[in-house]
Coordinates of C-alpha atoms in Angstrom, one line a residue:
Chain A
X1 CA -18.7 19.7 9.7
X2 CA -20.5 16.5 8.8
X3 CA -17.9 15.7 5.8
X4 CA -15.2 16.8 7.8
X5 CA -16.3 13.9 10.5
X6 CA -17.0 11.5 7.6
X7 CA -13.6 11.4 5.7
X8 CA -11.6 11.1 9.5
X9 CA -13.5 8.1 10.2
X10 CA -11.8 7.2 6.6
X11 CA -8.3 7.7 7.7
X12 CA -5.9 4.9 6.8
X13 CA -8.3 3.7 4.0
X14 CA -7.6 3.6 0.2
X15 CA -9.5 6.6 -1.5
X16 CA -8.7 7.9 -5.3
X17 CA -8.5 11.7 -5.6
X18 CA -9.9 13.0 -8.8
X19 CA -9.2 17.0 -9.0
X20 CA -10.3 19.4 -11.5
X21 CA -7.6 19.4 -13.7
X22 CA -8.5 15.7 -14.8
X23 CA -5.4 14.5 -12.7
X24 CA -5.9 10.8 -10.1
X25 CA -4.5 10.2 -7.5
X26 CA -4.9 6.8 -5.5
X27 CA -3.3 6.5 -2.1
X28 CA -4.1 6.3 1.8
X29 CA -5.8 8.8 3.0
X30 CA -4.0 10.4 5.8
X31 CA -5.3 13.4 7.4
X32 CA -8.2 15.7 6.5
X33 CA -8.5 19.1 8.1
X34 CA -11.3 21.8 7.6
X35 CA -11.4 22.9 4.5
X36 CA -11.2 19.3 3.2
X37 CA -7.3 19.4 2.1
X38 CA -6.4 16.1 1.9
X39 CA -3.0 14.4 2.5
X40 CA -2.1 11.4 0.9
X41 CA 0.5 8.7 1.6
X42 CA 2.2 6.0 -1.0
X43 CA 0.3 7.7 -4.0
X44 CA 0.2 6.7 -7.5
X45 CA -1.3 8.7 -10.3
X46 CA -3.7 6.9 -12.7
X47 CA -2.3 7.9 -16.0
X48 CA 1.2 7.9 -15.0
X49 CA 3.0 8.5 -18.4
X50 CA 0.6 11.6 -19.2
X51 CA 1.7 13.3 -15.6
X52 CA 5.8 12.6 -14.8
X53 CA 6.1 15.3 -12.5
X54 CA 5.1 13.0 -9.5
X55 CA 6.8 9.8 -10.3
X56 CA 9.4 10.5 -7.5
X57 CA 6.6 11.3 -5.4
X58 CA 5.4 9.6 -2.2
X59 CA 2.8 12.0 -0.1
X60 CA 1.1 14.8 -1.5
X61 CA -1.2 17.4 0.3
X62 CA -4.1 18.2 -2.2
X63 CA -5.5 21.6 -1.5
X64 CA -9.5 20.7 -0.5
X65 CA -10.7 23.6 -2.8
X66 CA -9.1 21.7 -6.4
X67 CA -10.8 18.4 -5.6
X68 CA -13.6 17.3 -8.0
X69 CA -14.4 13.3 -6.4
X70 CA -13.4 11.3 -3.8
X71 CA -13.2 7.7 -5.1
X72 CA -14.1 5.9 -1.3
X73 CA -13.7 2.4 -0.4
X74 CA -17.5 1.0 -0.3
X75 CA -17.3 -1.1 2.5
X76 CA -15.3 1.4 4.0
X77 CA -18.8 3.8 4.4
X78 CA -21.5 3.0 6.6
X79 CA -24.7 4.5 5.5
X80 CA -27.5 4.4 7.5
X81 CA -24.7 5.6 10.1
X82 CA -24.1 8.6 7.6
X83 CA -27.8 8.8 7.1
X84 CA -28.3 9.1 10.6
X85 CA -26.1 11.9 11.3
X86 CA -27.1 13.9 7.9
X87 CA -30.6 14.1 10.1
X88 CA -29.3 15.0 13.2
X89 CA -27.6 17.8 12.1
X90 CA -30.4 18.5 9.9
X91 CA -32.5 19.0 13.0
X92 CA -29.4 20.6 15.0
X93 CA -29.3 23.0 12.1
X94 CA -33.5 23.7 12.4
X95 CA -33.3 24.0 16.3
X96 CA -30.4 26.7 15.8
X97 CA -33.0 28.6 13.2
X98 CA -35.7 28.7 15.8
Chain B
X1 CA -19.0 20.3 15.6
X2 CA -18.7 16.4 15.5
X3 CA -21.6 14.8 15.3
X4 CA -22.0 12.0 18.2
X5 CA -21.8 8.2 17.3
X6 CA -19.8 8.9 13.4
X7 CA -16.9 8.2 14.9
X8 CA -16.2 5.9 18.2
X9 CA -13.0 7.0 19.2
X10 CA -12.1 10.6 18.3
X11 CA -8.3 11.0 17.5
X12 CA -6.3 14.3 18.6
X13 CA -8.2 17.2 17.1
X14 CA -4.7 18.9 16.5
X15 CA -3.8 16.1 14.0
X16 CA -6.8 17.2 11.5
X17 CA -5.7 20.9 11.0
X18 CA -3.9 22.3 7.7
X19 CA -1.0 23.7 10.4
X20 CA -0.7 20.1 11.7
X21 CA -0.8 18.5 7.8
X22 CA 1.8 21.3 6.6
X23 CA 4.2 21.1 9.6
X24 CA 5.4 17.7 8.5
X25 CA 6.4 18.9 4.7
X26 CA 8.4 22.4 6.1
X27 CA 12.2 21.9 5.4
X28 CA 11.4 19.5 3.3
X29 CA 11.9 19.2 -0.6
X30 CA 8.7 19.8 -2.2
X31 CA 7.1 20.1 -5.9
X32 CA 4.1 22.4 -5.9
X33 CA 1.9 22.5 -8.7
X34 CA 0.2 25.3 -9.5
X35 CA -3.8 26.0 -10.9
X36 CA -2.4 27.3 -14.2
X37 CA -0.6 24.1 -14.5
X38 CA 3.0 25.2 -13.2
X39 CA 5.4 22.8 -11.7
X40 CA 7.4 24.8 -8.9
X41 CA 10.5 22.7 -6.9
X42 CA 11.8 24.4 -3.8
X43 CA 12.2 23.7 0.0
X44 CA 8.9 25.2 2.0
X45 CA 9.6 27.2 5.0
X46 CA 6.3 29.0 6.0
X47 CA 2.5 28.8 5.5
X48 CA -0.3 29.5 7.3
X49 CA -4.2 28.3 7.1
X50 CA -4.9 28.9 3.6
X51 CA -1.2 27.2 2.3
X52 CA -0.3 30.3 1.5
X53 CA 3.0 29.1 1.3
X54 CA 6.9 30.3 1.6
X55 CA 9.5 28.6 -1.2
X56 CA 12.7 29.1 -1.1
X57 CA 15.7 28.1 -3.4
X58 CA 12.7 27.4 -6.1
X59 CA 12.9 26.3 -9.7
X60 CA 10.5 25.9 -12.4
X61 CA 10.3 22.7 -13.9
X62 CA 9.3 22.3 -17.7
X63 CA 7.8 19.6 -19.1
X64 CA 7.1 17.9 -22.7
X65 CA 6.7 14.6 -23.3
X66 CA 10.1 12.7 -22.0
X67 CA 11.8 15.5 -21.5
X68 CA 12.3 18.4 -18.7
X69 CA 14.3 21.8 -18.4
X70 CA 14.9 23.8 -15.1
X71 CA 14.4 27.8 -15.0
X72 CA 16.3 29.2 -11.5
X73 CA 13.9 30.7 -10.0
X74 CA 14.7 31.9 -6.6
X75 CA 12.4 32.8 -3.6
X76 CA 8.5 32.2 -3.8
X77 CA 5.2 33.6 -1.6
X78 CA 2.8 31.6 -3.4
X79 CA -1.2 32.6 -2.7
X80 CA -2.9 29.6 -1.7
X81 CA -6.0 29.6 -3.6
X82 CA -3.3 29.2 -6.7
X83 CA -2.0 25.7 -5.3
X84 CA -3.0 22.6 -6.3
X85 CA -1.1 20.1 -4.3
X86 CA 2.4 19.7 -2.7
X87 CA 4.5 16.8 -3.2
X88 CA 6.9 15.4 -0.9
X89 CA 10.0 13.9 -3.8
X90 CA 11.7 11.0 -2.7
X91 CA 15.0 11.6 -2.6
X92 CA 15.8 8.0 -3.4
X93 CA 14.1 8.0 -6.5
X94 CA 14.2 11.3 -7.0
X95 CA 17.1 10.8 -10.0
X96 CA 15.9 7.5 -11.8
X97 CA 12.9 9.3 -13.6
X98 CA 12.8 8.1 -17.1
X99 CA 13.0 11.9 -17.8
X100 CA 15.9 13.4 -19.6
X101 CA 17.0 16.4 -19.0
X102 CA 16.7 19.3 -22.5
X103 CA 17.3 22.9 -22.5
X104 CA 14.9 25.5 -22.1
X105 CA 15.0 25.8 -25.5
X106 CA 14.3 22.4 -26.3
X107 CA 11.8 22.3 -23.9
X108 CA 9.7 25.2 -25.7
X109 CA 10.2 24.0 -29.3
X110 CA 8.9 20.7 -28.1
X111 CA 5.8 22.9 -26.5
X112 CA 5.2 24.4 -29.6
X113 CA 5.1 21.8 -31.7
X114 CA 2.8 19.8 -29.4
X115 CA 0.5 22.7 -28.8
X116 CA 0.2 23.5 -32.9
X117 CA -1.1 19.5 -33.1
X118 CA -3.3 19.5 -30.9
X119 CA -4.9 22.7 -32.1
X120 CA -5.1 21.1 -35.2
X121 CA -6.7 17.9 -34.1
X122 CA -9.0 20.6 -32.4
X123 CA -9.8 21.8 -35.7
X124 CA -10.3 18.5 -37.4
X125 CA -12.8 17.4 -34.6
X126 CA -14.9 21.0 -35.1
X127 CA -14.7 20.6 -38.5
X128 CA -16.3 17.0 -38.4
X129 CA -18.8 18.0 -35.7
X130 CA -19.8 21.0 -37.8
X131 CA -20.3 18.6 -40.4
X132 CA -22.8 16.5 -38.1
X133 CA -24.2 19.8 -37.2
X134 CA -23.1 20.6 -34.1
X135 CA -22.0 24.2 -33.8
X136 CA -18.9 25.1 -31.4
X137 CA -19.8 27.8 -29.5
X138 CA -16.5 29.4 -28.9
X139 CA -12.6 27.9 -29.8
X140 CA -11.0 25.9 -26.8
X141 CA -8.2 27.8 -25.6
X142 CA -5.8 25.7 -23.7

């Protein structure tokens, strides 16, 4: 659930999607749900001549399960915040073992 | 569920659901593309949790280079896992792609001869590495 928190704290923010079929996509991030489908808005594919199928495109909803990287804005992530939480449900996760 | 102190102000939950992200595309004219590398264009009308998804009045769209071909299709139930990603198409700019439109014919000859070149730059580049010593292991079939 951690990544699921992350990536809505990134909402509005510039991220590049790179999926498993080699395929980029750059755009504003605009929802996350679950499973980590994404849902993009104003996107632009990196290699534009190779893929013309989305030149007419303006949102897409990538399906979480296809995605290789998420390219995030660097100022955009906190990390000792992130670090802290990775612990804390770390130690959730232990407590629940007990 | 959400850790405390990630995230100061937590939005409404119902906005970060894959009912909530799919609701605003239904209706709408979509192009799907598919894990095997299909283009589908139809209108979605239904999905549920896993984007299983509902297409009606689809078409598959060829492509090759600078040109494309349209294959009637009809009405689709697509299994999500098979789904890469849905596109919402402009209709403004929907019809000033650089694209021209071939036949399906066209479209396939133009496959062809793309798919027999790059097999054969395949070839060439085995054929060099074999020559450096490295050893494919089994032929790329794409």
């Amino acid at each position: 659930m951690l990544f699921f928190s992350f990536f809505k704290t990134l909402v509005d923010h510039e991220v590049t999607i790179e999926l498993k079929n080699d395929l980029s996509i750059r755009g504003t991030l605009k929802s996350v749900d679950q499973f980590l489908n994404i849902k993009l808005d104003e996107i632009q594919v990196v290699d534009e001549v190779k893929y013309p199928h989305l030149s007419a495109v303006k949102n897409v909803f990538i399906r979480g399960s296809v995605v290789r990287y998420v390219h995030l804005p660097a100022n955009a992530v906190d990390t000792t915040l992130l670090e802290d939480a990775t612990r804390r449900e770390a130690a959730a996760q232990a407590n629940k073992a007990k | 569920m959400d850790v405390p102190g990630v995230f100061p102000e937590p939005l409404p939950p119902q906005v970060f659901t894959t009912g909530a992200q799919l609701l605003d595309l239904t209706d709408k004219k979509l192009v799907i593309v598919l894990r095997d590398g299909r283009k589908l264009i139809g209108t979605l009308r239904s999905y549920d949790q896993y984007a299983n998804l509902v297409l009606q009045d689809t078409i598959e769209r060829l492509y090759s280079k600078n040109l494309y071909a349209d294959v009637p299709r009809g009405c689709y139930i697509v299994r999500g896992e098979n789904v890469l990603l849905l596109g919402e198409i402009d209709l403004d700019k929907e019809d000033d792609t650089p694209l021209k439109q071939a036949t399906v014919d066209e479209i396939y000859d133009a496959q062809r001869a793309e798919n027999a070149y790059k097999k054969q730059r395949e070839k060439k580049k085995a054929k060099k590495l074999h020559s450096l010593g490295f050893e494919a292991e089994n032929e790329l079939i794409l």
